[in-house]
Coordinates of N, CA and C and ligand atoms in Angstrom, one line a residue:
M1 N -53.0 86.0 -36.8 CA -51.9 86.2 -35.9 C -51.8 87.7 -35.6
S2 N -51.5 88.0 -34.4 CA -51.5 89.4 -34.0 C -50.2 90.1 -34.4
K3 N -50.2 91.4 -34.4 CA -49.1 92.2 -34.8 C -47.9 92.0 -33.8
A4 N -48.2 91.9 -32.5 CA -47.2 91.6 -31.5 C -46.5 90.3 -31.7
S5 N -47.2 89.2 -32.0 CA -46.6 88.0 -32.2 C -45.7 87.9 -33.4
D6 N -46.2 88.7 -34.5 CA -45.3 88.8 -35.7 C -44.0 89.4 -35.3
T7 N -44.0 90.5 -34.6 CA -42.8 91.1 -34.2 C -41.9 90.2 -33.4
E8 N -42.5 89.5 -32.4 CA -41.8 88.5 -31.6 C -41.1 87.5 -32.5
E9 N -41.9 87.0 -33.4 CA -41.4 85.9 -34.3 C -40.3 86.4 -35.2
E10 N -40.4 87.7 -35.7 CA -39.3 88.3 -36.4 C -38.0 88.4 -35.6
F11 N -38.2 88.8 -34.3 CA -37.1 89.0 -33.4 C -36.3 87.7 -33.3
F12 N -37.0 86.6 -33.0 CA -36.4 85.3 -32.8 C -35.8 84.8 -34.1
A13 N -36.4 85.1 -35.2 CA -35.9 84.7 -36.5 C -34.6 85.4 -36.8
R14 N -34.5 86.7 -36.5 CA -33.3 87.5 -36.7 C -32.2 87.0 -35.8
Q15 N -32.6 86.7 -34.6 CA -31.6 86.2 -33.6 C -31.0 84.9 -34.0
E16 N -31.9 84.0 -34.5 CA -31.4 82.7 -35.0 C -30.5 82.8 -36.3
A17 N -30.9 83.7 -37.2 CA -30.1 84.0 -38.4 C -28.7 84.5 -38.0
E18 N -28.7 85.4 -37.0 CA -27.4 86.0 -36.6 C -26.5 84.9 -35.9
R19 N -27.1 84.0 -35.2 CA -26.4 82.9 -34.5 C -25.8 82.0 -35.6
L20 N -26.6 81.7 -36.6 CA -26.1 80.8 -37.7 C -25.1 81.5 -38.6
R21 N -25.2 82.8 -38.8 CA -24.2 83.6 -39.5 C -22.9 83.6 -38.8
K22 N -22.9 83.8 -37.5 CA -21.7 83.7 -36.7 C -21.0 82.3 -36.8
L23 N -21.9 81.3 -36.7 CA -21.4 79.9 -36.7 C -20.7 79.6 -38.1
S24 N -21.4 80.1 -39.2 CA -20.8 79.9 -40.5 C -19.5 80.7 -40.6
F25 N -19.4 81.9 -40.1 CA -18.2 82.6 -40.2 C -17.0 81.9 -39.4
E26 N -17.3 81.4 -38.3 CA -16.3 80.6 -37.5 C -15.9 79.4 -38.2
Q27 N -16.8 78.7 -38.9 CA -16.5 77.5 -39.7 C -15.6 77.9 -40.9
Q28 N -15.9 79.0 -41.6 CA -15.1 79.5 -42.7 C -13.7 79.8 -42.2
R29 N -13.6 80.5 -41.0 CA -12.3 80.9 -40.5 C -11.5 79.6 -40.1
A30 N -12.1 78.6 -39.6 CA -11.4 77.4 -39.2 C -10.8 76.7 -40.5
V31 N -11.6 76.7 -41.6 CA -11.1 76.2 -42.8 C -9.9 77.0 -43.4
E32 N -10.0 78.3 -43.3 CA -8.9 79.1 -43.8 C -7.7 78.9 -43.0
V33 N -7.8 78.8 -41.7 CA -6.6 78.6 -40.8 C -6.0 77.2 -41.2
G34 N -6.9 76.2 -41.3 CA -6.4 74.9 -41.6 C -5.7 74.8 -43.0
E35 N -6.3 75.5 -44.0 CA -5.7 75.6 -45.3 C -4.4 76.2 -45.3
R36 N -4.2 77.3 -44.6 CA -2.9 78.0 -44.5 C -1.9 77.1 -43.8
E37 N -2.3 76.4 -42.8 CA -1.4 75.5 -42.1 C -1.0 74.4 -43.0
R38 N -1.9 73.9 -43.8 CA -1.6 72.8 -44.8 C -0.6 73.3 -45.8
L39 N -0.9 74.5 -46.4 CA 0.0 75.0 -47.4 C 1.4 75.3 -46.8
R40 N 1.4 75.8 -45.6 CA 2.7 76.1 -45.0 C 3.5 74.8 -44.8
A41 N 2.9 73.7 -44.3 CA 3.6 72.5 -44.2 C 4.0 71.9 -45.5
L42 N 3.2 72.1 -46.5 CA 3.5 71.6 -47.9 C 4.7 72.3 -48.5
H43 N 4.8 73.6 -48.3 CA 5.9 74.5 -48.9 C 7.0 74.9 -48.1
H44 N 7.0 74.6 -46.8 CA 8.0 75.0 -45.8 C 9.4 74.5 -46.3
M45 N 10.3 75.5 -46.4 CA 11.7 75.2 -46.8 C 11.8 74.7 -48.2
C46 N 10.8 75.0 -49.1 CA 10.9 74.7 -50.5 C 11.1 76.0 -51.2
C47 N 12.0 76.0 -52.2 CA 12.3 77.2 -53.0 C 11.0 77.7 -53.7
P48 N 10.7 79.0 -53.5 CA 9.5 79.6 -54.1 C 9.6 79.7 -55.6
K49 N 10.8 79.6 -56.1 CA 11.0 79.7 -57.5 C 11.0 78.4 -58.3
C50 N 11.7 77.4 -57.8 CA 11.7 76.1 -58.5 C 11.1 74.9 -57.7
G51 N 10.8 75.1 -56.4 CA 10.2 74.1 -55.6 C 11.1 73.1 -54.9
L52 N 12.4 73.1 -55.2 CA 13.3 72.2 -54.6 C 13.6 72.7 -53.2
S53 N 14.4 71.9 -52.4 CA 14.7 72.2 -51.0 C 15.6 73.4 -50.9
L54 N 15.3 74.2 -49.8 CA 16.2 75.3 -49.5 C 17.2 74.8 -48.4
Q55 N 18.4 75.3 -48.4 CA 19.4 75.0 -47.3 C 19.6 76.3 -46.6
T56 N 19.8 76.2 -45.3 CA 20.0 77.4 -44.4 C 21.4 77.6 -44.2
L57 N 21.9 78.8 -44.5 CA 23.3 79.2 -44.2 C 23.2 80.4 -43.2
R58 N 24.2 80.4 -42.3 CA 24.2 81.5 -41.3 C 25.3 82.5 -41.7
F59 N 24.9 83.7 -41.8 CA 25.8 84.8 -42.2 C 25.5 86.0 -41.3
K60 N 26.4 86.5 -40.6 CA 26.3 87.6 -39.7 C 25.0 87.5 -38.8
D61 N 24.9 86.4 -38.2 CA 23.7 86.1 -37.3 C 22.4 86.1 -38.0
V62 N 22.4 86.0 -39.3 CA 21.1 85.9 -40.0 C 21.1 84.6 -40.8
E63 N 19.9 83.9 -40.7 CA 19.8 82.7 -41.4 C 19.3 83.0 -42.9
V64 N 20.1 82.6 -43.8 CA 19.8 82.9 -45.2 C 19.4 81.6 -45.9
D65 N 18.3 81.5 -46.5 CA 17.8 80.3 -47.2 C 18.3 80.3 -48.6
R66 N 19.0 79.3 -49.0 CA 19.7 79.2 -50.3 C 19.2 78.0 -51.1
C67 N 18.8 78.2 -52.3 CA 18.5 77.1 -53.2 C 19.7 76.9 -54.1
F68 N 20.3 75.7 -53.9 CA 21.5 75.4 -54.8 C 21.1 74.9 -56.1
A69 N 19.8 74.6 -56.3 CA 19.3 74.2 -57.7 C 19.2 75.3 -58.6
C70 N 18.6 76.4 -58.2 CA 18.3 77.6 -59.1 C 19.1 78.8 -58.7
Q71 N 19.9 78.7 -57.6 CA 20.8 79.7 -57.1 C 20.0 80.9 -56.5
G72 N 18.8 80.7 -56.1 CA 18.0 81.7 -55.4 C 18.4 81.8 -54.0
T73 N 18.3 83.0 -53.5 CA 18.6 83.3 -52.1 C 17.5 84.0 -51.5
W74 N 17.0 83.5 -50.3 CA 15.7 84.0 -49.7 C 16.0 84.4 -48.3
L75 N 15.4 85.5 -47.9 CA 15.4 86.0 -46.6 C 14.0 86.1 -46.0
D76 N 14.0 85.9 -44.7 CA 12.7 86.0 -44.0 C 12.5 87.5 -43.7
E77 N 11.3 87.8 -43.3 CA 10.9 89.2 -42.9 C 11.9 89.8 -42.0
G78 N 12.4 91.0 -42.3 CA 13.3 91.7 -41.4 C 14.8 91.4 -41.5
E79 N 15.1 90.3 -42.2 CA 16.5 89.9 -42.3 C 17.3 90.7 -43.2
L80 N 16.7 91.2 -44.3 CA 17.4 92.1 -45.2 C 17.8 93.4 -44.5
E81 N 16.8 93.9 -43.7 CA 17.1 95.1 -43.0 C 18.2 94.9 -41.9
R82 N 18.2 93.7 -41.3 CA 19.2 93.4 -40.3 C 20.6 93.3 -41.0
L83 N 20.6 92.7 -42.2 CA 21.9 92.7 -42.9 C 22.3 94.0 -43.4
A84 N 21.4 94.8 -43.9 CA 21.7 96.1 -44.5 C 22.2 97.1 -43.4
G85 N 21.6 96.9 -42.2 CA 22.0 97.8 -41.1 C 23.4 97.6 -40.6
K86 N 24.0 96.5 -40.9 CA 25.2 96.2 -40.3 C 26.4 96.9 -41.0
E87 N 26.4 96.9 -42.3 CA 27.5 97.6 -43.0 C 27.1 97.8 -44.4
A88 N 27.8 98.8 -45.0 CA 27.5 99.1 -46.4 C 28.1 98.1 -47.3
G89 N 27.5 97.9 -48.5 CA 28.0 97.0 -49.5 C 27.8 95.5 -49.1
F90 N 26.8 95.3 -48.3 CA 26.6 93.9 -47.9 C 26.1 93.0 -49.0
L91 N 25.3 93.6 -49.9 CA 24.7 92.8 -51.0 C 25.8 92.2 -51.8
H92 N 26.9 93.0 -52.1 CA 28.0 92.5 -52.9 C 28.7 91.3 -52.2
R93 N 28.8 91.5 -50.9 CA 29.5 90.4 -50.1 C 28.7 89.2 -50.0
V94 N 27.4 89.3 -49.8 CA 26.5 88.1 -49.7 C 26.5 87.4 -51.0
V95 N 26.3 88.1 -52.1 CA 26.3 87.5 -53.4 C 27.6 86.8 -53.7
G96 N 28.7 87.4 -53.4 CA 30.0 86.9 -53.6 C 30.2 85.6 -52.7
L97 N 29.7 85.6 -51.5 CA 29.9 84.5 -50.5 C 29.1 83.3 -50.9
F98 N 27.8 83.5 -51.3 CA 27.0 82.3 -51.6 C 26.8 82.1 -53.1
G99 N 27.3 82.9 -54.0 CA 27.1 82.8 -55.4 C 27.9 81.6 -56.0
S100 N 27.6 81.3 -57.2 CA 28.3 80.3 -57.9 C 29.7 80.7 -58.1
P101 N 30.6 79.7 -58.2 CA 32.0 80.0 -58.5 C 32.1 80.7 -59.9
E102 N 33.0 81.6 -60.0 CA 33.2 82.3 -61.3 C 33.7 81.3 -62.3
K103 N 33.2 81.4 -63.5 CA 33.7 80.6 -64.6 C 35.0 81.1 -65.1
P104 N 36.0 80.3 -65.5 CA 37.3 80.8 -66.0 C 37.2 81.4 -67.3
Ligands
ZN1 ZN1 15.1 77.0 -56.5

């Protein structure tokens, strides 16, 4: 085999390897996206602490996700900032509003 045909064969082998590498990357990406969607559907509106259902309460135009099983309160990205920007002392008011009744 001549030197020129070796070079040509290597060129096509590299080209095919690159095509297959890109195909593999796209397949991995599709699995990752599918897995993220599956996990999101499985855990959506479930308490990250105890796994039971979250309930949505509206406070100051912000939707607050509350778990009445473990008393956890969850905010989506940016919601804490939105609440904090409105007035001072908001945390005390939120906890007082959604917290458990005080024991006598
Ligand atoms: Zn919980």
